[in-house]
Short mmCIF file of N, CA, C and O in Angstrom, two decimals:
data_model
loop_
_atom_site.label_atom_id
_atom_site.label_comp_id
_atom_site.label_asym_id
_atom_site.label_seq_id
_atom_site.Cartn_x
_atom_site.Cartn_y
_atom_site.Cartn_z
N GLN A 1 115.06 17.05 85.25
CA GLN A 1 115.46 18.16 85.00
C GLN A 1 115.17 19.22 83.53
O GLN A 1 116.48 18.51 83.22
N VAL A 2 115.23 20.21 83.67
CA VAL A 2 114.12 21.19 82.31
C VAL A 2 116.10 20.94 82.33
O VAL A 2 117.05 21.46 83.16
N GLN A 3 116.72 21.37 81.11
CA GLN A 3 117.82 22.23 80.55
C GLN A 3 117.50 22.03 79.41
O GLN A 3 116.47 21.76 77.65
N LEU A 4 118.36 23.63 78.54
CA LEU A 4 118.08 23.90 77.16
C LEU A 4 119.83 24.33 77.63
O LEU A 4 120.13 24.89 78.06
N VAL A 5 119.68 23.78 76.06
CA VAL A 5 121.26 23.81 75.88
C VAL A 5 122.16 24.38 74.31
O VAL A 5 121.75 23.42 73.07
N GLU A 6 121.82 25.75 74.29
CA GLU A 6 122.75 26.94 72.67
C GLU A 6 124.22 25.92 72.56
O GLU A 6 124.88 25.80 73.39
N SER A 7 123.95 25.91 70.52
CA SER A 7 125.17 25.81 70.71
C SER A 7 125.05 26.39 69.37
O SER A 7 124.30 26.21 68.37
N GLY A 8 126.37 25.94 68.15
CA GLY A 8 126.47 26.94 67.18
C GLY A 8 127.06 28.37 67.05
O GLY A 8 126.70 28.19 66.16
N GLY A 9 127.13 28.98 67.91
CA GLY A 9 127.20 29.62 67.42
C GLY A 9 128.75 30.35 67.02
O GLY A 9 129.68 29.39 67.68
N GLY A 10 129.29 31.68 66.67
CA GLY A 10 131.12 31.60 66.73
C GLY A 10 131.38 33.35 66.30
O GLY A 10 130.65 34.09 66.82
N LEU A 11 132.36 33.27 65.88
CA LEU A 11 132.42 34.27 64.69
C LEU A 11 132.01 34.35 63.31
O LEU A 11 132.73 33.30 62.88
N VAL A 12 131.61 34.61 61.98
CA VAL A 12 131.36 34.89 61.69
C VAL A 12 131.69 36.87 61.24
O VAL A 12 131.52 37.43 61.78
N GLN A 13 132.07 36.30 59.17
CA GLN A 13 132.18 37.54 59.26
C GLN A 13 130.98 38.69 58.81
O GLN A 13 130.10 38.15 57.78
N PRO A 14 130.62 39.65 58.90
CA PRO A 14 129.79 40.42 57.43
C PRO A 14 129.09 39.89 56.54
O PRO A 14 129.63 39.66 55.33
N GLY A 15 127.77 39.26 56.92
CA GLY A 15 127.38 39.09 55.59
C GLY A 15 127.41 37.24 55.54
O GLY A 15 126.16 36.61 54.31
N GLY A 16 127.89 37.27 56.31
CA GLY A 16 127.48 35.14 56.41
C GLY A 16 126.26 34.65 57.31
O GLY A 16 125.40 35.65 57.77
N SER A 17 126.41 33.61 57.50
CA SER A 17 125.57 32.81 57.75
C SER A 17 125.71 31.81 59.72
O SER A 17 126.82 31.05 59.53
N LEU A 18 125.09 31.65 60.48
CA LEU A 18 124.99 30.70 61.24
C LEU A 18 123.62 30.04 61.82
O LEU A 18 122.62 30.67 61.23
N ARG A 19 124.12 28.55 62.07
CA ARG A 19 122.79 28.29 62.45
C ARG A 19 123.01 27.76 64.13
O ARG A 19 124.14 26.73 64.43
N LEU A 20 122.51 28.64 64.64
CA LEU A 20 121.94 27.77 66.65
C LEU A 20 121.40 26.72 66.81
O LEU A 20 120.23 26.48 65.71
N SER A 21 121.71 26.09 67.41
CA SER A 21 120.27 25.30 68.29
C SER A 21 120.72 25.24 69.67
O SER A 21 121.35 26.37 70.14
N CYS A 22 119.57 24.81 69.82
CA CYS A 22 118.87 24.80 71.08
C CYS A 22 118.72 22.72 71.54
O CYS A 22 117.67 22.30 71.06
N ALA A 23 119.17 22.36 71.80
CA ALA A 23 118.82 20.95 72.57
C ALA A 23 117.64 21.16 74.34
O ALA A 23 118.37 21.57 74.61
N THR A 24 116.81 20.29 74.00
CA THR A 24 115.90 20.84 74.99
C THR A 24 115.82 19.00 75.34
O THR A 24 115.85 18.15 75.26
N SER A 25 115.67 18.99 76.63
CA SER A 25 115.30 17.33 78.37
C SER A 25 114.61 18.41 79.04
O SER A 25 115.04 19.28 79.72
N GLY A 26 113.88 16.99 80.11
CA GLY A 26 113.28 17.57 80.83
C GLY A 26 111.97 17.70 80.99
O GLY A 26 110.96 17.64 81.71
N PHE A 27 111.59 17.79 78.88
CA PHE A 27 110.27 17.91 79.25
C PHE A 27 109.58 18.07 78.39
O PHE A 27 110.45 17.82 77.12
N THR A 28 108.71 18.62 77.88
CA THR A 28 107.53 17.33 76.64
C THR A 28 108.20 18.89 74.96
O THR A 28 106.64 19.80 75.37
N LEU A 29 108.66 18.68 74.74
CA LEU A 29 109.20 19.98 73.61
C LEU A 29 107.29 20.19 73.28
O LEU A 29 107.58 22.03 72.56
N ASP A 30 106.86 19.54 72.83
CA ASP A 30 105.74 19.56 72.01
C ASP A 30 104.98 20.94 72.71
O ASP A 30 103.79 21.20 72.42
N TYR A 31 104.71 20.94 74.49
CA TYR A 31 103.68 21.88 75.21
C TYR A 31 103.91 23.07 75.14
O TYR A 31 103.40 24.55 75.30
N TYR A 32 106.00 22.92 74.75
CA TYR A 32 105.84 24.41 74.84
C TYR A 32 106.39 25.56 73.34
O TYR A 32 106.67 24.56 72.63
N ALA A 33 106.24 27.36 73.63
CA ALA A 33 106.78 27.50 72.79
C ALA A 33 107.96 27.97 73.61
O ALA A 33 108.79 28.13 74.52
N ILE A 34 109.01 28.23 72.13
CA ILE A 34 110.67 28.36 71.92
C ILE A 34 110.65 29.35 71.41
O ILE A 34 110.52 29.93 70.55
N GLY A 35 111.69 30.61 72.78
CA GLY A 35 112.37 31.75 71.65
C GLY A 35 113.49 31.57 71.72
O GLY A 35 114.33 31.08 72.20
N TRP A 36 113.50 32.55 70.99
CA TRP A 36 115.41 32.76 71.26
C TRP A 36 115.45 34.62 71.05
O TRP A 36 114.70 35.46 70.78
N PHE A 37 116.68 34.99 72.00
CA PHE A 37 116.72 36.03 72.90
C PHE A 37 118.00 36.10 72.89
O PHE A 37 118.27 35.15 71.92
N ARG A 38 118.41 37.96 72.93
CA ARG A 38 120.25 38.10 72.71
C ARG A 38 120.80 39.54 73.64
O ARG A 38 119.66 39.78 73.82
N GLN A 39 121.24 39.35 73.95
CA GLN A 39 121.88 40.65 74.92
C GLN A 39 123.61 40.85 74.84
O GLN A 39 123.87 39.77 75.27
N ALA A 40 123.61 42.09 74.48
CA ALA A 40 124.71 42.59 73.68
C ALA A 40 125.13 43.12 75.08
O ALA A 40 124.44 43.97 76.43
N PRO A 41 126.71 43.17 75.97
CA PRO A 41 127.61 43.77 76.70
C PRO A 41 126.22 45.81 76.89
O PRO A 41 126.57 46.28 75.71
N GLY A 42 126.29 46.09 77.63
CA GLY A 42 125.53 47.06 78.28
C GLY A 42 123.86 47.93 77.80
O GLY A 42 123.22 47.93 77.89
N MET A 43 123.74 45.99 76.93
CA MET A 43 122.20 46.32 76.95
C MET A 43 121.05 45.69 77.56
O MET A 43 121.86 44.76 78.23
N GLU A 44 120.04 45.82 77.44
CA GLU A 44 119.24 44.72 77.99
C GLU A 44 118.50 43.52 76.73
O GLU A 44 119.00 43.61 75.63
N ARG A 45 118.19 42.39 76.79
CA ARG A 45 117.82 40.88 77.25
C ARG A 45 116.58 41.27 75.93
O ARG A 45 115.86 42.11 76.14
N GLU A 46 117.38 41.01 73.87
CA GLU A 46 115.81 41.47 73.39
C GLU A 46 115.49 40.24 73.17
O GLU A 46 115.51 39.44 73.21
N GLY A 47 114.12 40.40 72.82
CA GLY A 47 113.41 39.29 72.42
C GLY A 47 114.22 38.72 70.30
O GLY A 47 114.04 40.01 69.75
N VAL A 48 114.18 38.02 69.84
CA VAL A 48 114.23 37.88 68.82
C VAL A 48 113.26 36.85 68.05
O VAL A 48 113.68 38.05 66.93
N SER A 49 113.34 35.47 68.26
CA SER A 49 112.32 34.37 67.91
C SER A 49 111.44 34.43 69.01
O SER A 49 111.67 33.79 69.69
N CYS A 50 110.55 33.42 68.50
CA CYS A 50 109.69 32.59 68.81
C CYS A 50 109.11 31.99 68.04
O CYS A 50 108.32 31.89 67.02
N ILE A 51 109.11 30.44 68.38
CA ILE A 51 108.38 29.35 67.67
C ILE A 51 107.25 28.66 68.22
O ILE A 51 107.57 28.25 69.87
N SER A 52 105.67 29.37 67.86
CA SER A 52 104.32 27.75 69.21
C SER A 52 104.77 27.08 68.74
O SER A 52 105.40 26.10 68.32
N ASN A 53 103.95 26.60 70.43
CA ASN A 53 104.08 24.66 70.84
C ASN A 53 103.11 24.84 69.41
O ASN A 53 102.03 25.05 68.58
N ILE A 54 102.52 23.13 69.49
CA ILE A 54 101.75 22.75 68.42
C ILE A 54 101.74 23.15 66.96
O ILE A 54 102.23 22.59 65.86
N GLU A 55 100.58 24.58 66.08
CA GLU A 55 100.39 24.88 65.65
C GLU A 55 101.83 25.55 64.70
O GLU A 55 102.07 26.20 63.23
N GLY A 56 102.89 25.81 65.25
CA GLY A 56 104.88 26.51 64.96
C GLY A 56 104.39 27.27 64.62
O GLY A 56 105.15 27.83 63.89
N SER A 57 103.77 28.40 64.59
CA SER A 57 103.95 29.89 63.77
C SER A 57 105.08 29.99 64.55
O SER A 57 105.69 29.88 66.17
N THR A 58 105.43 31.70 63.82
CA THR A 58 106.70 31.10 64.19
C THR A 58 106.56 33.57 64.31
O THR A 58 105.60 34.07 63.33
N TYR A 59 107.16 34.36 64.65
CA TYR A 59 107.27 36.07 65.43
C TYR A 59 108.54 36.07 65.11
O TYR A 59 109.09 35.79 65.61
N TYR A 60 108.21 37.25 64.47
CA TYR A 60 109.86 37.56 64.77
C TYR A 60 110.74 39.60 65.52
O TYR A 60 109.51 39.83 64.89
N ALA A 61 111.95 40.06 65.65
CA ALA A 61 111.12 40.86 65.94
C ALA A 61 111.70 41.54 64.59
O ALA A 61 112.57 40.99 63.59
N ASP A 62 111.54 43.20 64.27
CA ASP A 62 111.74 43.39 63.38
C ASP A 62 113.44 43.34 63.10
O ASP A 62 113.57 44.19 61.46
N SER A 63 113.58 43.39 63.80
CA SER A 63 115.83 44.16 63.38
C SER A 63 115.41 42.87 63.06
O SER A 63 116.82 42.24 62.43
N VAL A 64 115.27 41.38 62.95
CA VAL A 64 116.12 40.05 61.79
C VAL A 64 114.79 39.05 62.03
O VAL A 64 114.84 38.50 60.13
N LYS A 65 113.86 40.22 60.44
CA LYS A 65 112.79 39.65 59.91
C LYS A 65 113.65 39.60 58.58
O LYS A 65 114.46 40.77 57.68
N GLY A 66 112.80 38.11 57.78
CA GLY A 66 113.66 38.30 56.57
C GLY A 66 115.40 37.65 55.85
O GLY A 66 115.82 36.68 55.40
N ARG A 67 115.96 38.71 57.45
CA ARG A 67 117.71 37.37 57.46
C ARG A 67 117.19 35.92 58.74
O ARG A 67 117.70 35.31 57.92
N PHE A 68 116.35 35.49 59.78
CA PHE A 68 116.74 34.91 60.49
C PHE A 68 115.08 33.87 60.36
O PHE A 68 114.51 34.03 60.09
N ALA A 69 115.62 32.77 60.06
CA ALA A 69 115.07 31.83 60.09
C ALA A 69 114.28 30.91 62.14
O ALA A 69 115.23 30.17 61.47
N ILE A 70 113.06 30.91 62.43
CA ILE A 70 113.23 29.39 63.49
C ILE A 70 112.53 28.29 62.95
O ILE A 70 111.33 28.31 62.39
N SER A 71 113.07 27.44 64.11
CA SER A 71 112.53 25.99 63.33
C SER A 71 112.38 25.31 64.78
O SER A 71 112.97 25.26 65.17
N ARG A 72 111.79 23.79 64.46
CA ARG A 72 111.74 23.07 65.80
C ARG A 72 111.63 21.93 65.15
O ARG A 72 110.84 20.94 64.70
N ASP A 73 112.24 21.11 65.88
CA ASP A 73 111.89 19.69 66.20
C ASP A 73 112.00 18.88 67.06
O ASP A 73 112.04 18.13 67.65
N ASN A 74 110.57 18.71 67.46
CA ASN A 74 109.46 17.71 68.02
C ASN A 74 110.53 16.51 68.67
O ASN A 74 110.74 16.01 69.29
N ALA A 75 110.63 15.62 67.40
CA ALA A 75 110.92 14.39 67.40
C ALA A 75 112.36 14.81 67.75
O ALA A 75 112.75 13.25 69.16
N ASN A 76 113.76 14.98 67.47
CA ASN A 76 114.96 15.26 68.03
C ASN A 76 115.07 16.59 69.59
O ASN A 76 115.62 16.94 69.88
N ASP A 77 113.92 16.98 70.33
CA ASP A 77 113.64 17.68 71.14
C ASP A 77 114.32 18.79 71.03
O ASP A 77 115.36 19.70 71.67
N THR A 78 115.16 19.70 69.47
CA THR A 78 115.92 20.42 69.63
C THR A 78 114.71 21.97 68.86
O THR A 78 113.82 21.15 67.96
N VAL A 79 115.28 22.84 68.88
CA VAL A 79 114.82 24.15 68.28
C VAL A 79 116.24 24.97 67.53
O VAL A 79 117.42 25.14 67.89
N TYR A 80 115.74 25.36 66.37
CA TYR A 80 117.51 26.25 65.40
C TYR A 80 117.10 27.16 65.02
O TYR A 80 115.57 27.92 65.23
N LEU A 81 117.50 28.62 64.56
CA LEU A 81 117.86 29.74 63.94
C LEU A 81 118.85 30.19 63.43
O LEU A 81 119.90 29.55 64.23
N GLN A 82 118.38 29.78 61.83
CA GLN A 82 119.38 29.87 61.08
C GLN A 82 119.16 31.68 60.96
O GLN A 82 118.25 32.09 61.01
N MET A 83 120.79 32.06 61.31
CA MET A 83 121.36 33.55 61.11
C MET A 83 121.15 33.14 59.70
O MET A 83 123.03 33.01 59.92
N ASN A 84 120.86 34.69 58.95
CA ASN A 84 121.74 34.68 57.27
C ASN A 84 121.77 37.02 57.69
O ASN A 84 121.20 37.86 58.18
N ARG A 85 122.81 36.40 56.19
CA ARG A 85 123.21 37.85 56.36
C ARG A 85 123.76 38.87 57.78
O ARG A 85 123.04 39.44 57.31
N LEU A 86 124.49 37.99 58.58
CA LEU A 86 124.44 39.26 59.29
C LEU A 86 126.18 40.31 59.43
O LEU A 86 125.81 40.50 58.92
N LYS A 87 124.78 41.15 60.48
CA LYS A 87 124.94 42.43 60.33
C LYS A 87 126.46 42.26 62.05
O LYS A 87 125.68 41.11 62.58
N PRO A 88 127.12 43.33 61.68
CA PRO A 88 127.51 43.25 63.54
C PRO A 88 127.39 43.73 64.38
O PRO A 88 127.17 43.58 65.86
N ASP A 89 125.91 44.25 64.70
CA ASP A 89 124.43 44.49 65.45
C ASP A 89 124.31 43.11 66.17
O ASP A 89 123.15 43.73 67.04
N ASP A 90 124.25 42.30 65.26
CA ASP A 90 123.75 40.67 65.38
C ASP A 90 124.90 40.35 66.62
O ASP A 90 124.72 39.71 66.87
N THR A 91 125.42 40.88 66.92
CA THR A 91 126.42 40.71 67.55
C THR A 91 126.47 40.51 69.10
O THR A 91 125.26 41.29 69.72
N ALA A 92 125.81 39.64 69.66
CA ALA A 92 125.42 39.17 70.80
C ALA A 92 125.87 38.22 72.02
O ALA A 92 125.73 36.84 71.46
N VAL A 93 125.15 37.39 73.21
CA VAL A 93 125.02 36.09 73.76
C VAL A 93 123.76 36.58 72.78
O VAL A 93 123.26 35.86 73.19
N TYR A 94 123.30 34.60 72.42
CA TYR A 94 121.85 34.02 71.74
C TYR A 94 121.70 32.73 72.84
O TYR A 94 122.62 32.07 73.59
N TYR A 95 120.74 33.39 73.82
CA TYR A 95 120.00 32.35 74.39
C TYR A 95 118.31 32.04 74.04
O TYR A 95 117.68 32.35 73.74
N CYS A 96 119.02 30.59 74.31
CA CYS A 96 117.12 29.92 74.11
C CYS A 96 116.09 29.63 75.40
O CYS A 96 116.39 29.83 76.19
N ALA A 97 114.81 29.81 75.31
CA ALA A 97 114.18 29.90 76.25
C ALA A 97 112.96 29.46 75.63
O ALA A 97 112.33 29.18 74.79
N ALA A 98 112.03 28.08 77.46
CA ALA A 98 110.84 27.67 76.76
C ALA A 98 109.10 28.74 77.91
O ALA A 98 110.18 28.62 78.86
N ASP A 99 108.45 28.43 77.24
CA ASP A 99 107.58 28.80 77.66
C ASP A 99 106.32 28.17 77.74
O ASP A 99 105.96 27.31 76.32
N LEU A 100 105.68 27.36 78.42
CA LEU A 100 104.82 26.44 79.05
C LEU A 100 103.28 26.85 78.04
O LEU A 100 103.43 27.80 78.43
N GLY A 101 103.38 26.42 76.56
CA GLY A 101 101.81 27.40 75.90
C GLY A 101 101.72 27.60 74.37
O GLY A 101 102.75 27.66 74.42
N SER A 102 101.18 28.24 74.33
CA SER A 102 101.42 29.07 72.70
C SER A 102 101.50 29.87 72.98
O SER A 102 101.05 30.92 73.98
N ARG A 103 101.94 31.22 71.82
CA ARG A 103 102.15 32.65 72.34
C ARG A 103 101.94 32.81 70.79
O ARG A 103 101.56 32.13 69.66
N PHE A 104 101.46 33.98 71.16
CA PHE A 104 100.89 35.03 69.67
C PHE A 104 102.23 35.90 69.16
O PHE A 104 102.31 37.39 67.97
N GLU A 105 103.15 35.78 69.94
CA GLU A 105 104.65 37.20 69.57
C GLU A 105 106.17 36.43 70.80
O GLU A 105 105.52 36.38 71.82
N VAL A 106 106.53 37.63 70.50
CA VAL A 106 108.30 36.93 71.64
C VAL A 106 108.00 36.89 72.37
O VAL A 106 108.10 36.11 73.50
N GLY A 107 107.71 38.86 72.36
CA GLY A 107 107.24 38.78 74.46
C GLY A 107 108.66 39.41 75.12
O GLY A 107 109.67 39.93 74.90
N THR A 108 108.80 39.45 75.85
CA THR A 108 109.90 39.97 76.98
C THR A 108 110.14 38.63 77.69
O THR A 108 109.89 37.71 77.95
N TRP A 109 111.34 39.37 78.69
CA TRP A 109 112.66 37.67 78.62
C TRP A 109 111.27 37.06 79.77
O TRP A 109 111.08 36.19 80.58
N HIS A 110 110.59 37.87 80.56
CA HIS A 110 109.91 37.69 81.85
C HIS A 110 109.22 36.68 81.57
O HIS A 110 109.12 36.67 82.75
N GLU A 111 108.79 36.71 81.05
CA GLU A 111 107.44 35.81 80.62
C GLU A 111 107.77 33.97 79.78
O GLU A 111 107.87 33.30 79.96
N TYR A 112 109.42 33.91 80.61
CA TYR A 112 109.60 32.84 80.12
C TYR A 112 109.75 32.13 81.08
O TYR A 112 110.38 32.36 81.73
N ASP A 113 110.03 30.58 81.45
CA ASP A 113 110.10 29.61 82.38
C ASP A 113 111.45 29.14 82.74
O ASP A 113 112.20 29.02 84.08
N TYR A 114 112.00 29.19 81.47
CA TYR A 114 113.08 28.03 81.18
C TYR A 114 114.31 28.82 80.32
O TYR A 114 113.24 29.17 79.01
N TRP A 115 115.22 28.55 80.18
CA TRP A 115 116.39 29.68 79.89
C TRP A 115 117.48 28.60 79.81
O TRP A 115 117.92 27.61 80.94
N GLY A 116 118.34 28.61 78.21
CA GLY A 116 119.78 27.89 78.34
C GLY A 116 120.76 28.69 78.87
O GLY A 116 120.45 29.87 79.37
N GLN A 117 122.11 28.51 78.35
CA GLN A 117 122.81 28.91 78.98
C GLN A 117 123.71 30.03 77.84
O GLN A 117 124.38 31.09 78.34
N GLY A 118 123.28 30.05 77.57
CA GLY A 118 123.87 30.97 76.10
C GLY A 118 124.67 30.85 75.22
O GLY A 118 125.65 30.05 75.61
N THR A 119 125.54 31.09 74.59
CA THR A 119 126.10 31.16 72.64
C THR A 119 126.84 32.32 72.36
O THR A 119 125.70 33.01 71.93
N GLN A 120 127.59 32.94 72.73
CA GLN A 120 128.49 33.56 71.54
C GLN A 120 128.42 34.32 70.56
O GLN A 120 129.03 32.75 69.78
N VAL A 121 127.58 34.81 69.84
CA VAL A 121 128.04 35.50 68.70
C VAL A 121 128.60 36.74 67.91
O VAL A 121 128.15 37.62 68.87
N THR A 122 129.32 36.66 67.85
CA THR A 122 130.25 37.51 67.31
C THR A 122 130.35 38.31 65.74
O THR A 122 130.62 36.70 64.37
N VAL A 123 129.85 39.08 65.38
CA VAL A 123 129.96 38.85 63.52
C VAL A 123 131.05 40.64 64.18
O VAL A 123 130.78 41.47 63.19
N SER A 124 132.21 40.14 63.53
CA SER A 124 133.53 40.73 62.41
C SER A 124 134.33 40.00 61.44
O SER A 124 133.98 39.68 61.04
N SER A 125 134.70 41.41 61.23
CA SER A 125 135.21 41.46 59.42
C SER A 125 136.57 41.44 60.15
O SER A 125 138.23 40.75 59.82
#
């Protein structure tokens, strides 16, 4: 059974940091690209970052470039999203998703096969 479970969300002040984790099971992580998406109330789900399979190339939305960093630990079946210098506009539910094969951009949520349940990130003073 394929599972992706996000954790690490919470309430943080502007300028603070959080690290999200995406624990995977039921499939071989090495073969999959993993993306992080977010969705704020009333907004479309938007791609934040993606890490491709094998070579681990990384991609970011312009809004988070230079502040967020994605990484993967295939041995422990986990993908991380380090979020620094957080802003109120980063407030959203964050989801991780898996797509079989290589990716060369974050893309849209329609392109991913499996999803986690999401974790809430709130940036507020």
